[in-house]
Amino acid sequence: MGLIVQKFGGTSVGSVERILHVADRVIEEKNNGNGVVVVVSAMGKTTDELVALAKEMSAQPSKREMDMLLTTGEQVTISLLSMALIEKGYEAISFTGWQAGIQTESIHGNARILNIETDRIQQQLNEGRIVVVAGFQGSTEEGAISTLGRGGSDTTAVALAAALKADKCDIYTDVTGVYTTDPRYVKEARKLLSVSYDEMLELANLGAGVLHPRAVEFAKNYQVPLEVRSSIQREEGTRIEEEVSMEQNLVVRGVAFENEITRVSVLGLPNSLTGLSTIFTTLAKNHINVDIIIQSMTQEHTTNVSFSIKSGDLTDTMKVLEDNKQLLNYQGVEAESGLAKVSIVGSGMISNPGVAAEMFDVLAKNQIQVKMVSTSEIKVSTVVEEAKMVQAVETLHEAFELAGTTIKL
Ligand code: ADP
Ligand code: ASP
Ligand code: MG
């Protein structure tokens, strides 16, 4: 007998009918003779609605209380799905994150999983029950309830699959797999049959919201066989695995994008050995996440540094820079919002020089100005005007020949 972890996202459990349908898919797996652990998200847009509710109480709600509130969403789904399974004649039991033994760091809002005590789940599996676990939550050493960051139910599922040494982890969602780019934006996007862990990690980190980046990290570190597939359509999904076959080894496998990016430029910094480290240490100490960094030498004694941040962090960033003006000793600060990051990803880039050049060429021919660039062995990211983001994605998707048959959502 095998062990399968299945995860169903918000849309897939968005109504009573959908939960009943999910129950049938769980039962199918059970009837195949497998032990089944099911991870579910909150129904539909519940988490967004809970966030909005909290904002009515406080502009900056207590992070502890926020976690207490948001975790209720998943608690509704686990109990309803378990009831449905029991009603259909199967033994099932629901567990919240702490009941499932998921222990996290002692922080709220974006905690990492540190350990999973699997005894309680294992015992239920041994007794033949289907175990239904609340996604996106755990508990801290102090016994507080924590959450794993938005979209974190994927991570719950993969982490459980790793801890339980499951044979497979299936992520059921509202698209039929991982596409060459977000099919909601580009109708020519094509489903990929397989993607390597490294490519998927880049895609997820660069904005492809189909998988939570930490879920991919877990899958890679523990070699969990992972598949993204549709909860409605019955077709093969996308396998995320160590190696992908040669014939599919396109130079560029996908285009990812992210909006609401701001470029901050700190002008006239003293041209000293420690200038750079002081500015970025100060930002890091204040929990400002900096992405792309560009330093340009201007005159003999001063230098300018630009970096990109999420636009939501702009107010905090400006405050940190202002509060530390004396220490950093700069002459001025400029910020440009309304930007987006557009990236191409593919392991084939390692052995194909000139991919970045081709990307810049395509963007230039389409009158899209590149404002910042960052590269790794398997990706090139550019910052462009947000108004041109979708155009940039579409033209790159076409230029790197990613289009295929149109697939309806
Ligand atoms: P769930 O609620 O099931 O976790 P998500 O909304 O988190 O679902 O993720 C699925 C969504 O990810 C899709 O509806 C799609 O719009 C988006 N997405 C972004 N990039 C991609 C991509 N490369 N391939 C497939 N879907 C993508
Ligand atoms: N319900 C949470 C969210 O909306 C977690 C998840 O769906 O993965 O972010
Ligand atoms: Mg998701």
Coordinates of C-alpha atoms and ligand atoms in Angstrom, one line a residue:
M1 CA 0.0 0.0 0.0
G2 CA 1.3 3.5 -0.9
L3 CA 0.8 6.8 0.8
I4 CA -0.4 9.8 -1.2
V5 CA -0.7 13.4 0.0
Q6 CA -3.3 15.4 -1.9
K7 CA -3.7 19.2 -1.6
F8 CA -6.8 21.1 -2.8
G9 CA -6.6 24.9 -3.1
G10 CA -9.2 27.6 -2.3
T11 CA -11.1 27.5 -5.6
S12 CA -11.2 23.7 -5.6
V13 CA -13.0 23.8 -2.2
G14 CA -14.9 27.0 -2.9
S15 CA -18.5 25.6 -2.4
V16 CA -20.4 22.7 -1.0
E17 CA -20.6 21.1 -4.4
R18 CA -16.8 21.4 -4.9
I19 CA -16.1 20.0 -1.5
L20 CA -18.3 17.0 -2.3
H21 CA -16.4 16.6 -5.6
V22 CA -13.0 16.8 -3.7
A23 CA -14.3 14.0 -1.4
D24 CA -14.9 11.8 -4.4
R25 CA -11.4 12.4 -5.7
V26 CA -10.0 11.6 -2.2
I27 CA -12.1 8.4 -2.1
E28 CA -10.8 7.3 -5.5
E29 CA -7.3 7.5 -4.2
K30 CA -8.3 5.6 -1.1
N31 CA -10.1 2.9 -3.2
N32 CA -6.8 2.5 -5.1
G33 CA -5.5 1.0 -1.9
N34 CA -3.5 4.0 -0.7
G35 CA -3.2 5.7 2.6
V36 CA -4.4 9.3 2.0
V37 CA -3.5 12.5 3.7
V38 CA -5.5 15.5 2.4
V39 CA -4.4 19.1 2.9
V40 CA -7.0 21.8 2.2
S41 CA -7.0 25.6 1.9
A42 CA -9.7 28.0 3.1
M43 CA -12.9 28.1 0.9
G44 CA -12.7 30.4 -2.1
K45 CA -11.7 34.0 -1.1
T46 CA -12.2 33.4 2.7
T47 CA -8.6 34.4 3.6
D48 CA -8.9 37.7 1.7
E49 CA -12.2 38.4 3.4
L50 CA -10.7 37.7 6.8
V51 CA -7.8 40.1 6.0
A52 CA -10.3 42.8 5.1
L53 CA -12.3 42.2 8.3
A54 CA -9.1 42.6 10.4
K55 CA -8.3 45.9 8.6
E56 CA -11.6 47.2 9.8
M57 CA -10.5 46.7 13.4
S58 CA -7.0 48.1 13.0
A59 CA -4.8 49.5 10.3
Q60 CA -1.9 47.4 11.6
P61 CA -3.5 44.4 13.3
S62 CA -1.5 42.4 15.9
K63 CA 0.3 39.7 14.0
R64 CA -0.5 37.1 16.6
E65 CA -4.2 37.8 16.4
M66 CA -4.0 37.9 12.6
D67 CA -2.8 34.3 12.6
M68 CA -5.5 33.3 15.0
L69 CA -8.1 34.8 12.6
L70 CA -6.7 33.6 9.3
T71 CA -6.3 30.0 10.5
T72 CA -10.0 29.7 11.1
G73 CA -10.5 29.6 7.3
E74 CA -8.8 26.3 6.9
Q75 CA -10.5 24.9 10.0
V76 CA -13.9 25.3 8.3
T77 CA -12.8 23.3 5.2
I78 CA -11.1 20.4 7.1
S79 CA -14.3 19.8 9.2
L80 CA -16.6 20.0 6.2
L81 CA -14.5 17.7 4.0
S82 CA -14.2 15.2 6.8
M83 CA -18.0 15.3 7.3
A84 CA -18.5 14.7 3.6
L85 CA -16.1 11.7 3.6
I86 CA -17.8 10.2 6.7
E87 CA -21.2 10.8 5.0
K88 CA -20.0 8.9 2.0
G89 CA -19.1 5.9 4.2
Y90 CA -15.3 6.5 4.8
E91 CA -13.5 6.9 8.1
A92 CA -11.9 10.4 8.2
I93 CA -10.5 12.7 10.8
S94 CA -9.5 16.4 10.6
F95 CA -6.5 18.0 12.3
T96 CA -5.5 21.6 12.6
G97 CA -1.8 22.4 12.1
W98 CA -0.8 21.9 15.7
Q99 CA -2.8 18.7 16.0
A100 CA -1.0 17.4 12.9
G101 CA 2.3 18.1 14.7
I102 CA 3.5 21.0 12.5
Q103 CA 6.0 23.0 14.5
T104 CA 7.2 26.4 13.1
E105 CA 9.6 29.2 14.0
S106 CA 8.3 31.6 16.6
I107 CA 7.2 34.3 14.2
H108 CA 3.8 35.3 12.9
G109 CA 2.6 35.7 9.3
N110 CA 5.4 34.0 7.5
A111 CA 6.8 31.2 9.7
R112 CA 9.0 28.4 8.4
I113 CA 8.2 24.8 9.3
L114 CA 11.0 23.5 11.6
N115 CA 9.7 20.0 12.4
I116 CA 6.7 17.7 12.0
E117 CA 5.8 15.2 14.7
T118 CA 4.0 12.7 12.6
D119 CA 2.9 10.1 15.3
R120 CA -0.6 11.3 15.5
I121 CA -1.2 11.3 11.7
Q122 CA 0.6 7.9 11.4
Q123 CA -1.6 6.3 14.1
Q124 CA -4.8 7.4 12.2
L125 CA -3.4 6.2 8.9
N126 CA -2.6 2.8 10.5
E127 CA -6.2 2.6 11.7
G128 CA -7.3 3.1 8.1
R129 CA -8.6 6.6 8.4
I130 CA -8.3 9.4 5.8
V131 CA -6.5 12.3 7.5
V132 CA -7.5 15.8 6.6
V133 CA -5.1 18.5 7.6
A134 CA -5.5 22.3 7.6
G135 CA -3.0 23.9 5.3
F136 CA -1.0 27.1 5.9
Q137 CA -0.7 26.7 9.7
G138 CA 1.4 25.4 12.5
S139 CA 2.3 26.1 16.1
T140 CA 5.3 27.8 17.7
E141 CA 7.5 26.5 20.5
E142 CA 5.5 28.7 22.8
G143 CA 2.2 27.1 21.8
A144 CA 1.0 30.0 19.7
I145 CA -0.7 29.5 16.3
S146 CA 1.4 30.6 13.3
T147 CA 0.9 30.8 9.5
L148 CA 3.2 30.0 6.7
G149 CA 2.6 33.0 4.4
R150 CA -0.1 33.5 1.7
G151 CA -0.3 30.4 -0.5
G152 CA 1.3 28.3 2.2
S153 CA -1.0 25.3 2.0
D154 CA 1.2 23.9 -0.8
T155 CA 4.1 23.9 1.7
T156 CA 2.0 22.1 4.4
A157 CA 1.3 19.4 1.8
V158 CA 4.9 18.9 0.5
A159 CA 6.4 19.1 4.1
L160 CA 3.9 16.4 5.2
A161 CA 4.8 14.3 2.2
A162 CA 8.5 14.6 3.1
A163 CA 8.0 13.9 6.8
L164 CA 5.7 10.9 6.1
K165 CA 7.9 9.6 3.3
A166 CA 4.8 9.6 1.0
D167 CA 5.1 8.1 -2.5
K168 CA 3.7 11.2 -4.1
C169 CA 2.3 14.7 -3.4
D170 CA -0.4 15.9 -5.8
I171 CA -1.3 19.6 -5.8
Y172 CA -4.8 20.0 -7.2
T173 CA -5.7 23.5 -8.4
D174 CA -7.8 25.5 -10.8
V175 CA -5.4 25.1 -13.8
T176 CA -4.3 21.8 -15.3
G177 CA -0.6 22.2 -14.5
V178 CA 2.3 24.6 -14.6
Y179 CA 2.2 26.6 -17.8
T180 CA 4.9 28.4 -19.8
T181 CA 3.4 31.5 -18.2
D182 CA 0.2 32.5 -16.3
P183 CA -2.6 31.3 -18.6
R184 CA -4.9 33.9 -17.2
Y185 CA -2.8 36.6 -18.8
V186 CA -1.5 34.9 -22.0
K187 CA -4.0 32.7 -23.8
E188 CA -1.2 31.0 -25.8
A189 CA 0.4 29.7 -22.7
R190 CA 1.1 25.9 -22.9
K191 CA 1.0 23.3 -20.2
L192 CA 4.4 21.8 -19.4
L193 CA 4.6 18.1 -18.8
S194 CA 7.6 18.4 -16.6
V195 CA 9.7 21.1 -14.9
S196 CA 12.9 20.6 -12.9
Y197 CA 12.9 21.5 -9.2
D198 CA 15.4 24.3 -9.9
E199 CA 13.4 25.9 -12.7
M200 CA 10.2 25.6 -10.6
L201 CA 11.9 27.3 -7.7
E202 CA 13.0 30.2 -9.9
L203 CA 9.5 30.5 -11.5
A204 CA 7.8 30.4 -8.1
N205 CA 10.2 32.9 -6.5
L206 CA 9.8 35.2 -9.5
G207 CA 6.0 35.4 -9.3
A208 CA 4.4 32.3 -10.8
G209 CA 1.8 31.9 -8.0
V210 CA 0.9 28.4 -9.0
L211 CA 3.2 27.0 -6.2
H212 CA 4.4 28.4 -3.0
P213 CA 8.2 28.8 -3.3
R214 CA 8.9 27.0 0.0
A215 CA 6.9 24.0 -1.2
V216 CA 9.3 23.6 -4.1
E217 CA 12.2 24.0 -1.7
F218 CA 10.9 21.1 0.4
A219 CA 10.2 19.0 -2.6
K220 CA 13.8 19.6 -3.9
N221 CA 15.5 19.0 -0.6
Y222 CA 13.6 15.8 0.2
Q223 CA 13.1 14.7 -3.4
V224 CA 9.4 14.5 -3.1
P225 CA 7.7 13.5 -6.4
L226 CA 5.3 16.4 -7.0
E227 CA 2.6 16.9 -9.5
V228 CA 0.4 20.0 -10.2
R229 CA -3.0 19.0 -11.7
S230 CA -6.6 20.1 -12.1
S231 CA -9.2 19.3 -9.4
I232 CA -11.9 19.4 -12.1
Q233 CA -10.4 18.2 -15.5
R234 CA -9.1 14.6 -15.6
E235 CA -5.8 14.9 -17.4
E236 CA -2.2 14.5 -16.7
G237 CA -0.7 17.5 -14.9
T238 CA 2.9 18.8 -14.6
R239 CA 5.5 16.7 -12.9
I240 CA 8.2 18.6 -10.9
E241 CA 11.3 16.4 -10.7
E242 CA 15.0 16.4 -10.6
E243 CA 15.8 16.0 -14.3
V244 CA 13.6 16.8 -17.3
S245 CA 13.9 14.9 -20.5
M246 CA 16.1 16.2 -23.3
E247 CA 13.5 16.7 -25.9
Q248 CA 11.6 19.1 -23.7
N249 CA 14.7 20.8 -22.7
L250 CA 13.9 24.2 -24.1
V251 CA 16.4 27.0 -23.5
V252 CA 13.6 29.0 -21.9
R253 CA 10.9 27.0 -20.2
G254 CA 8.7 29.8 -18.7
V255 CA 8.1 33.5 -18.3
A256 CA 7.2 34.8 -14.8
F257 CA 6.2 38.2 -13.7
E258 CA 5.3 40.3 -10.7
N259 CA 3.8 43.8 -10.4
E260 CA 4.0 46.5 -7.7
I261 CA 7.7 46.9 -7.8
T262 CA 9.5 50.2 -6.9
R263 CA 13.0 51.3 -7.7
V264 CA 14.7 53.3 -4.9
S265 CA 17.9 55.2 -5.8
V266 CA 20.2 56.5 -3.0
L267 CA 22.3 59.3 -4.6
G268 CA 25.7 60.7 -3.6
L269 CA 26.9 58.1 -1.2
P270 CA 30.5 58.4 -0.1
N271 CA 32.7 56.2 -2.2
S272 CA 34.1 54.2 0.8
L273 CA 34.8 50.5 1.2
T274 CA 31.9 50.1 3.7
G275 CA 29.3 52.3 2.1
L276 CA 27.4 49.4 0.4
S277 CA 27.5 47.1 3.4
T278 CA 26.2 49.9 5.8
I279 CA 23.2 50.7 3.6
F280 CA 22.1 47.1 3.1
T281 CA 22.8 46.0 6.6
T282 CA 20.6 48.9 7.8
L283 CA 17.8 47.9 5.5
A284 CA 18.1 44.2 6.5
K285 CA 18.0 45.0 10.2
N286 CA 14.7 46.8 9.5
H287 CA 13.3 43.8 7.7
I288 CA 13.2 45.5 4.3
N289 CA 13.5 42.9 1.5
V290 CA 15.7 44.2 -1.2
D291 CA 15.8 42.4 -4.6
I292 CA 17.9 43.7 -7.5
I293 CA 20.8 46.0 -6.7
I294 CA 22.7 48.2 -9.1
Q295 CA 25.7 50.3 -8.1
S296 CA 27.1 53.0 -10.5
M297 CA 30.2 55.0 -10.0
T298 CA 29.6 58.6 -10.6
Q299 CA 32.4 60.9 -9.5
E300 CA 35.6 60.2 -7.8
H301 CA 34.2 60.6 -4.3
T302 CA 30.5 59.6 -4.6
T303 CA 28.5 56.7 -5.9
N304 CA 24.8 56.0 -6.6
V305 CA 23.0 52.8 -5.6
S306 CA 19.6 51.7 -6.9
F307 CA 17.6 48.7 -5.6
S308 CA 14.2 47.3 -6.1
I309 CA 11.6 46.6 -3.4
K310 CA 7.9 45.6 -3.2
S311 CA 5.9 48.8 -3.5
G312 CA 4.2 48.0 -0.3
D313 CA 7.5 48.4 1.5
L314 CA 8.2 51.9 0.2
T315 CA 6.9 53.9 3.2
D316 CA 9.0 51.8 5.6
T317 CA 12.1 52.0 3.3
M318 CA 11.9 55.8 3.0
K319 CA 11.6 56.0 6.8
V320 CA 14.6 53.8 7.4
L321 CA 16.7 55.8 5.0
E322 CA 15.5 59.1 6.5
D323 CA 16.1 57.9 10.1
N324 CA 19.7 56.8 9.2
K325 CA 20.6 59.7 7.0
Q326 CA 23.6 60.7 9.2
L327 CA 25.0 57.2 9.3
L328 CA 24.6 56.6 5.6
N329 CA 25.8 60.1 4.6
Y330 CA 24.0 60.3 1.3
Q331 CA 22.9 63.4 -0.6
G332 CA 19.4 62.4 -1.8
V333 CA 16.9 59.6 -2.4
E334 CA 14.6 59.1 -5.4
A335 CA 11.9 56.5 -5.8
E336 CA 10.1 55.3 -9.0
S337 CA 6.9 53.2 -8.5
G338 CA 4.6 51.6 -11.1
L339 CA 7.2 49.1 -12.1
A340 CA 7.1 45.3 -12.7
K341 CA 9.6 42.5 -12.9
V342 CA 9.5 40.2 -15.9
S343 CA 11.8 37.1 -16.0
I344 CA 12.6 34.2 -18.3
V345 CA 13.6 30.9 -16.7
G346 CA 15.2 27.7 -18.2
S347 CA 18.0 25.3 -17.3
G348 CA 19.0 25.3 -21.0
M349 CA 20.4 28.8 -20.5
I350 CA 23.5 27.5 -18.8
S351 CA 24.8 26.2 -22.1
N352 CA 23.3 28.9 -24.4
P353 CA 25.1 32.2 -24.2
G354 CA 23.2 35.1 -25.7
V355 CA 19.8 34.5 -24.1
A356 CA 20.0 37.7 -22.1
A357 CA 21.0 39.6 -25.2
E358 CA 18.1 38.2 -27.1
M359 CA 15.7 39.1 -24.3
F360 CA 16.9 42.8 -24.3
D361 CA 16.7 42.9 -28.1
V362 CA 13.1 41.7 -28.1
L363 CA 12.1 44.2 -25.4
A364 CA 13.9 47.0 -27.2
K365 CA 12.2 46.2 -30.6
N366 CA 8.9 46.5 -28.7
Q367 CA 9.8 49.9 -27.2
I368 CA 10.0 48.4 -23.7
Q369 CA 12.7 50.1 -21.6
V370 CA 14.7 47.9 -19.2
K371 CA 15.3 49.7 -16.0
M372 CA 17.1 47.0 -14.0
V373 CA 18.5 43.6 -14.7
S374 CA 19.6 40.6 -12.7
T375 CA 20.7 37.2 -13.8
S376 CA 21.5 33.7 -12.5
E377 CA 22.6 30.6 -14.3
I378 CA 19.0 29.8 -15.2
K379 CA 17.1 33.1 -15.3
V380 CA 17.2 36.6 -16.5
S381 CA 15.0 39.2 -14.7
T382 CA 14.2 42.7 -16.0
V383 CA 12.4 45.6 -14.4
V384 CA 10.1 47.4 -16.8
E385 CA 7.2 49.8 -16.5
E386 CA 4.1 48.1 -15.0
A387 CA 1.9 49.4 -17.9
K388 CA 4.1 47.3 -20.3
M389 CA 4.3 44.2 -18.2
V390 CA 1.8 42.0 -20.0
Q391 CA 3.1 43.2 -23.4
A392 CA 6.6 42.2 -22.3
V393 CA 5.4 38.8 -21.2
E394 CA 3.5 38.2 -24.4
T395 CA 6.4 39.2 -26.7
L396 CA 9.0 37.2 -24.8
H397 CA 6.6 34.2 -24.7
E398 CA 6.4 34.4 -28.5
A399 CA 10.0 35.2 -29.1
F400 CA 11.2 32.2 -27.2
E401 CA 8.7 30.0 -29.0
L402 CA 6.8 28.9 -25.9
A403 CA 3.3 29.2 -27.4
G404 CA 1.4 26.1 -28.2
T405 CA -2.2 25.1 -28.5
T406 CA -4.6 27.4 -26.8
I407 CA -5.9 25.7 -23.6
K408 CA -9.1 26.9 -22.1
L409 CA -9.3 27.4 -18.3
Ligands
ADP1 P1 -4.8 27.4 -5.3 O1 -5.9 28.2 -4.6 O2 -5.3 26.1 -5.8 O3 -3.6 27.3 -4.4 P2 -3.5 29.6 -6.8 O4 -4.4 30.7 -7.2 O5 -2.6 29.8 -5.6 O6 -4.4 28.3 -6.6 O7 -2.6 29.1 -8.0 C1 -3.2 28.8 -9.3 C2 -3.1 30.0 -10.1 O8 -1.7 30.3 -10.4 C3 -3.7 29.9 -11.5 O9 -5.1 30.2 -11.5 C4 -2.9 30.9 -12.4 O10 -3.6 32.1 -12.6 C5 -1.7 31.2 -11.5 N1 -0.4 31.0 -12.3 C6 0.6 31.9 -12.3 N2 1.6 31.5 -13.0 C7 1.3 30.3 -13.5 C8 1.9 29.3 -14.4 N3 3.1 29.5 -14.9 N4 1.2 28.1 -14.6 C9 0.0 27.9 -14.1 N5 -0.6 28.8 -13.3 C10 0.0 30.0 -13.0
ASP2 N1 -5.7 30.2 2.6 C1 -4.3 30.7 2.5 C2 -4.2 31.8 1.5 O1 -5.2 32.2 0.9 C3 -3.3 29.6 2.2 C4 -3.5 28.9 0.9 O2 -4.5 29.0 0.2 O3 -2.5 28.3 0.5 O4 -3.2 32.4 1.3
MG3 MG -1.9 28.5 -4.1

